[in-house]
Amino acid sequence: NLVLNAMPRRRLVLACALLSTTTAIAPREGLKRSRAVARHRGGAVVEGPSENEATWLGPAAADPSEISGSADDDDHAEDARLATAQRLKAAADARQRAGDWDAAARGYAEALDAPLAETPEGARLAASCYANLARCCSKQGQHARAVECCDTALRLLEAAARSSGTATRSLRAAALYRRAVAKSALGATRDAWTDATRAAAL
């Protein structure tokens, strides 16, 4: 107020007119101009709004180059999971051929710890592990668990066939036959005969 009172009347009128004109500018119109100006922040030239302007503009959109994660990363992770599961399954297969049913069962269970069912290839690998695990269970007298393993294997194979049209006949036949063996041991002879007939038809 003291500064304004000390000013000549003509200059005072001019200052008031200028002040009313600048305050009437829409905030976003001013931002359009200021955003085009490079500012120095911490020694680096930065294109964009200042901190005050950010309150008008809201949060900035994410830079696509800074977004972490990509389809390639997901593919590499899936490949790594499959490779690990295949290695564990191969070791379990060797133990099964040697008649070490308990160690083979543990190996198949370890291979199945990985989330394999996300792709058709992974689903087939998981189904094979379950079918072989069923055999190990039957050899150890765990027939109910063998039936459950075969049920899971058949569900995985059905899903893989629907999603990719991949042939899974041999794996389905193995799972059905091993379920028939387990059901026969449990006294469910009619169901066992049905599974055995379906397996033979494949």
Tab-separated table of C-alpha atoms in Angstrom:
chain	number	residue	atom	x	y	z
A	1	ASN	CA	0.000	0.000	0.000
A	2	LEU	CA	2.839	2.420	0.823
A	3	VAL	CA	4.400	1.751	-2.582
A	4	LEU	CA	1.116	2.328	-4.388
A	5	ASN	CA	0.427	5.579	-2.486
A	6	ALA	CA	3.859	6.913	-3.434
A	7	MET	CA	3.284	6.336	-7.133
A	8	PRO	CA	1.924	9.122	-9.409
A	9	ARG	CA	-1.752	8.715	-10.217
A	10	ARG	CA	-1.142	7.945	-13.933
A	11	ARG	CA	1.343	5.194	-13.086
A	12	LEU	CA	-1.003	3.858	-10.401
A	13	VAL	CA	-3.816	3.478	-12.904
A	14	LEU	CA	-1.490	1.757	-15.357
A	15	ALA	CA	-0.195	-0.643	-12.690
A	16	CYS	CA	-3.717	-1.567	-11.586
A	17	ALA	CA	-4.747	-2.237	-15.180
A	18	LEU	CA	-1.706	-4.434	-15.763
A	19	LEU	CA	-2.312	-6.335	-12.528
A	20	SER	CA	-5.939	-7.081	-13.404
A	21	THR	CA	-4.891	-8.280	-16.868
A	22	THR	CA	-2.229	-10.718	-15.656
A	23	THR	CA	-4.401	-12.224	-12.919
A	24	ALA	CA	-7.158	-12.826	-15.448
A	25	ILE	CA	-4.990	-15.227	-17.437
A	26	ALA	CA	-6.257	-18.774	-17.046
A	27	PRO	CA	-3.809	-20.847	-15.013
A	28	ARG	CA	-3.540	-23.548	-17.670
A	29	GLU	CA	-2.856	-20.988	-20.395
A	30	GLY	CA	0.116	-19.842	-18.388
A	31	LEU	CA	1.194	-23.411	-17.897
A	32	LYS	CA	1.180	-24.057	-21.628
A	33	ARG	CA	3.774	-21.364	-22.017
A	34	SER	CA	5.898	-22.300	-19.028
A	35	ARG	CA	5.978	-26.040	-19.809
A	36	ALA	CA	7.861	-25.307	-23.042
A	37	VAL	CA	10.687	-23.662	-21.077
A	38	ALA	CA	13.663	-25.705	-19.940
A	39	ARG	CA	14.403	-25.268	-16.248
A	40	HIS	CA	17.558	-25.970	-14.355
A	41	ARG	CA	17.032	-28.248	-11.363
A	42	GLY	CA	20.108	-29.399	-9.560
A	43	GLY	CA	22.292	-28.558	-12.544
A	44	ALA	CA	20.251	-30.603	-15.073
A	45	VAL	CA	18.019	-29.114	-17.733
A	46	VAL	CA	14.468	-30.440	-17.254
A	47	GLU	CA	11.570	-30.004	-19.634
A	48	GLY	CA	8.282	-29.863	-17.778
A	49	PRO	CA	6.254	-28.110	-15.103
A	50	SER	CA	7.621	-26.728	-11.877
A	51	GLU	CA	6.454	-27.992	-8.484
A	52	ASN	CA	3.777	-25.289	-8.343
A	53	GLU	CA	2.569	-26.160	-11.828
A	54	ALA	CA	2.328	-29.801	-10.853
A	55	THR	CA	-0.505	-28.924	-8.487
A	56	TRP	CA	-2.520	-27.779	-11.502
A	57	LEU	CA	-1.488	-30.558	-13.852
A	58	GLY	CA	-1.869	-33.476	-11.451
A	59	PRO	CA	0.429	-36.547	-11.433
A	60	ALA	CA	2.544	-36.947	-14.534
A	61	ALA	CA	1.959	-39.883	-16.845
A	62	ALA	CA	4.460	-42.712	-16.553
A	63	ASP	CA	7.255	-42.778	-19.065
A	64	PRO	CA	6.890	-46.032	-21.070
A	65	SER	CA	10.664	-46.450	-21.056
A	66	GLU	CA	10.634	-46.504	-17.241
A	67	ILE	CA	7.939	-49.149	-16.830
A	68	SER	CA	9.577	-52.227	-15.356
A	69	GLY	CA	8.707	-55.720	-16.503
A	70	SER	CA	8.001	-56.903	-20.026
A	71	ALA	CA	6.691	-59.852	-21.993
A	72	ASP	CA	10.292	-60.900	-22.644
A	73	ASP	CA	10.991	-61.019	-18.906
A	74	ASP	CA	7.907	-63.182	-18.373
A	75	ASP	CA	8.986	-65.531	-21.167
A	76	HIS	CA	12.461	-65.896	-19.692
A	77	ALA	CA	11.017	-66.632	-16.248
A	78	GLU	CA	8.665	-69.252	-17.711
A	79	ASP	CA	11.524	-70.874	-19.627
A	80	ALA	CA	13.615	-70.995	-16.458
A	81	ARG	CA	10.781	-72.646	-14.511
A	82	LEU	CA	10.281	-75.255	-17.225
A	83	ALA	CA	13.994	-75.998	-17.444
A	84	THR	CA	14.225	-76.473	-13.679
A	85	ALA	CA	11.161	-78.719	-13.579
A	86	GLN	CA	12.435	-80.802	-16.518
A	87	ARG	CA	15.763	-81.300	-14.764
A	88	LEU	CA	14.064	-82.386	-11.528
A	89	LYS	CA	11.703	-84.704	-13.418
A	90	ALA	CA	14.595	-86.352	-15.260
A	91	ALA	CA	16.301	-87.081	-11.949
A	92	ALA	CA	13.052	-88.501	-10.533
A	93	ASP	CA	12.595	-90.663	-13.651
A	94	ALA	CA	16.029	-92.182	-13.038
A	95	ARG	CA	15.129	-93.003	-9.445
A	96	GLN	CA	11.843	-94.525	-10.576
A	97	ARG	CA	13.614	-96.786	-13.087
A	98	ALA	CA	15.917	-97.876	-10.275
A	99	GLY	CA	12.895	-98.798	-8.130
A	100	ASP	CA	13.566	-96.097	-5.531
A	101	TRP	CA	9.888	-95.142	-5.279
A	102	ASP	CA	10.151	-92.865	-2.263
A	103	ALA	CA	13.012	-90.792	-3.672
A	104	ALA	CA	11.278	-90.635	-7.063
A	105	ALA	CA	8.058	-89.435	-5.447
A	106	ARG	CA	9.938	-86.675	-3.647
A	107	GLY	CA	11.593	-85.675	-6.919
A	108	TYR	CA	8.277	-85.397	-8.768
A	109	ALA	CA	6.780	-83.406	-5.898
A	110	GLU	CA	9.756	-81.032	-6.013
A	111	ALA	CA	9.341	-80.567	-9.763
A	112	LEU	CA	5.677	-79.729	-9.215
A	113	ASP	CA	6.548	-76.928	-6.787
A	114	ALA	CA	7.009	-74.642	-9.798
A	115	PRO	CA	3.815	-73.052	-11.262
A	116	LEU	CA	3.876	-75.116	-14.461
A	117	ALA	CA	0.208	-75.080	-15.500
A	118	GLU	CA	0.349	-71.521	-16.916
A	119	THR	CA	1.238	-72.764	-20.429
A	120	PRO	CA	0.257	-75.871	-22.436
A	121	GLU	CA	3.841	-77.120	-22.364
A	122	GLY	CA	4.031	-76.622	-18.624
A	123	ALA	CA	0.668	-78.332	-18.143
A	124	ARG	CA	1.862	-81.406	-20.065
A	125	LEU	CA	5.026	-81.554	-17.992
A	126	ALA	CA	3.036	-81.265	-14.766
A	127	ALA	CA	0.618	-83.970	-15.936
A	128	SER	CA	3.520	-86.298	-16.662
A	129	CYS	CA	4.918	-85.676	-13.179
A	130	TYR	CA	1.526	-86.419	-11.607
A	131	ALA	CA	1.095	-89.621	-13.619
A	132	ASN	CA	4.541	-90.859	-12.612
A	133	LEU	CA	3.929	-89.799	-9.022
A	134	ALA	CA	0.753	-91.902	-9.090
A	135	ARG	CA	2.817	-94.962	-10.003
A	136	CYS	CA	5.224	-94.289	-7.142
A	137	CYS	CA	2.303	-93.949	-4.748
A	138	SER	CA	0.736	-97.218	-5.902
A	139	LYS	CA	4.059	-99.000	-5.502
A	140	GLN	CA	4.124	-97.813	-1.892
A	141	GLY	CA	0.516	-98.816	-1.220
A	142	GLN	CA	-0.830	-95.233	-1.315
A	143	HIS	CA	-3.610	-96.027	-3.775
A	144	ALA	CA	-6.012	-93.246	-2.799
A	145	ARG	CA	-3.308	-90.685	-3.351
A	146	ALA	CA	-2.454	-92.326	-6.669
A	147	VAL	CA	-6.070	-91.852	-7.806
A	148	GLU	CA	-5.898	-88.163	-6.844
A	149	CYS	CA	-2.659	-87.698	-8.793
A	150	CYS	CA	-4.213	-89.297	-11.886
A	151	ASP	CA	-7.304	-87.117	-11.569
A	152	THR	CA	-5.100	-84.018	-11.525
A	153	ALA	CA	-3.046	-85.242	-14.485
A	154	LEU	CA	-6.162	-85.831	-16.571
A	155	ARG	CA	-7.553	-82.381	-15.760
A	156	LEU	CA	-4.291	-80.738	-16.793
A	157	LEU	CA	-4.165	-82.697	-20.039
A	158	GLU	CA	-7.747	-81.806	-20.881
A	159	ALA	CA	-7.047	-78.109	-20.302
A	160	ALA	CA	-3.867	-78.266	-22.410
A	161	ALA	CA	-5.719	-79.974	-25.255
A	162	ARG	CA	-8.465	-77.323	-25.204
A	163	SER	CA	-6.095	-74.374	-25.186
A	164	SER	CA	-3.587	-75.534	-27.780
A	165	GLY	CA	-5.041	-78.595	-29.490
A	166	THR	CA	-1.912	-80.512	-28.553
A	167	ALA	CA	-2.130	-84.283	-28.727
A	168	THR	CA	-1.937	-85.816	-25.261
A	169	ARG	CA	-3.129	-89.354	-26.022
A	170	SER	CA	-0.129	-91.229	-24.628
A	171	LEU	CA	-0.135	-89.261	-21.384
A	172	ARG	CA	-3.894	-89.659	-21.000
A	173	ALA	CA	-3.578	-93.395	-21.556
A	174	ALA	CA	-0.863	-93.644	-18.895
A	175	ALA	CA	-2.894	-91.639	-16.371
A	176	LEU	CA	-6.042	-93.695	-17.026
A	177	TYR	CA	-4.170	-96.991	-16.749
A	178	ARG	CA	-2.469	-96.016	-13.493
A	179	ARG	CA	-5.780	-94.810	-12.087
A	180	ALA	CA	-7.305	-98.159	-13.061
A	181	VAL	CA	-4.535	-99.983	-11.183
A	182	ALA	CA	-5.060	-97.839	-8.091
A	183	LYS	CA	-8.853	-98.193	-8.187
A	184	SER	CA	-8.549	-101.953	-8.587
A	185	ALA	CA	-6.345	-102.070	-5.490
A	186	LEU	CA	-9.011	-100.080	-3.619
A	187	GLY	CA	-11.699	-102.559	-4.659
A	188	ALA	CA	-13.446	-100.274	-7.155
A	189	THR	CA	-13.305	-102.900	-9.895
A	190	ARG	CA	-16.065	-101.450	-12.077
A	191	ASP	CA	-14.453	-98.011	-12.187
A	192	ALA	CA	-11.078	-99.643	-12.744
A	193	TRP	CA	-12.452	-101.563	-15.717
A	194	THR	CA	-13.883	-98.369	-17.201
A	195	ASP	CA	-10.551	-96.579	-16.929
A	196	ALA	CA	-8.661	-99.543	-18.348
A	197	THR	CA	-11.047	-99.712	-21.314
A	198	ARG	CA	-10.646	-95.998	-22.017
A	199	ALA	CA	-6.866	-96.310	-21.783
A	200	ALA	CA	-6.831	-99.204	-24.243
A	201	ALA	CA	-8.954	-97.211	-26.692
A	202	LEU	CA	-6.320	-94.482	-26.826
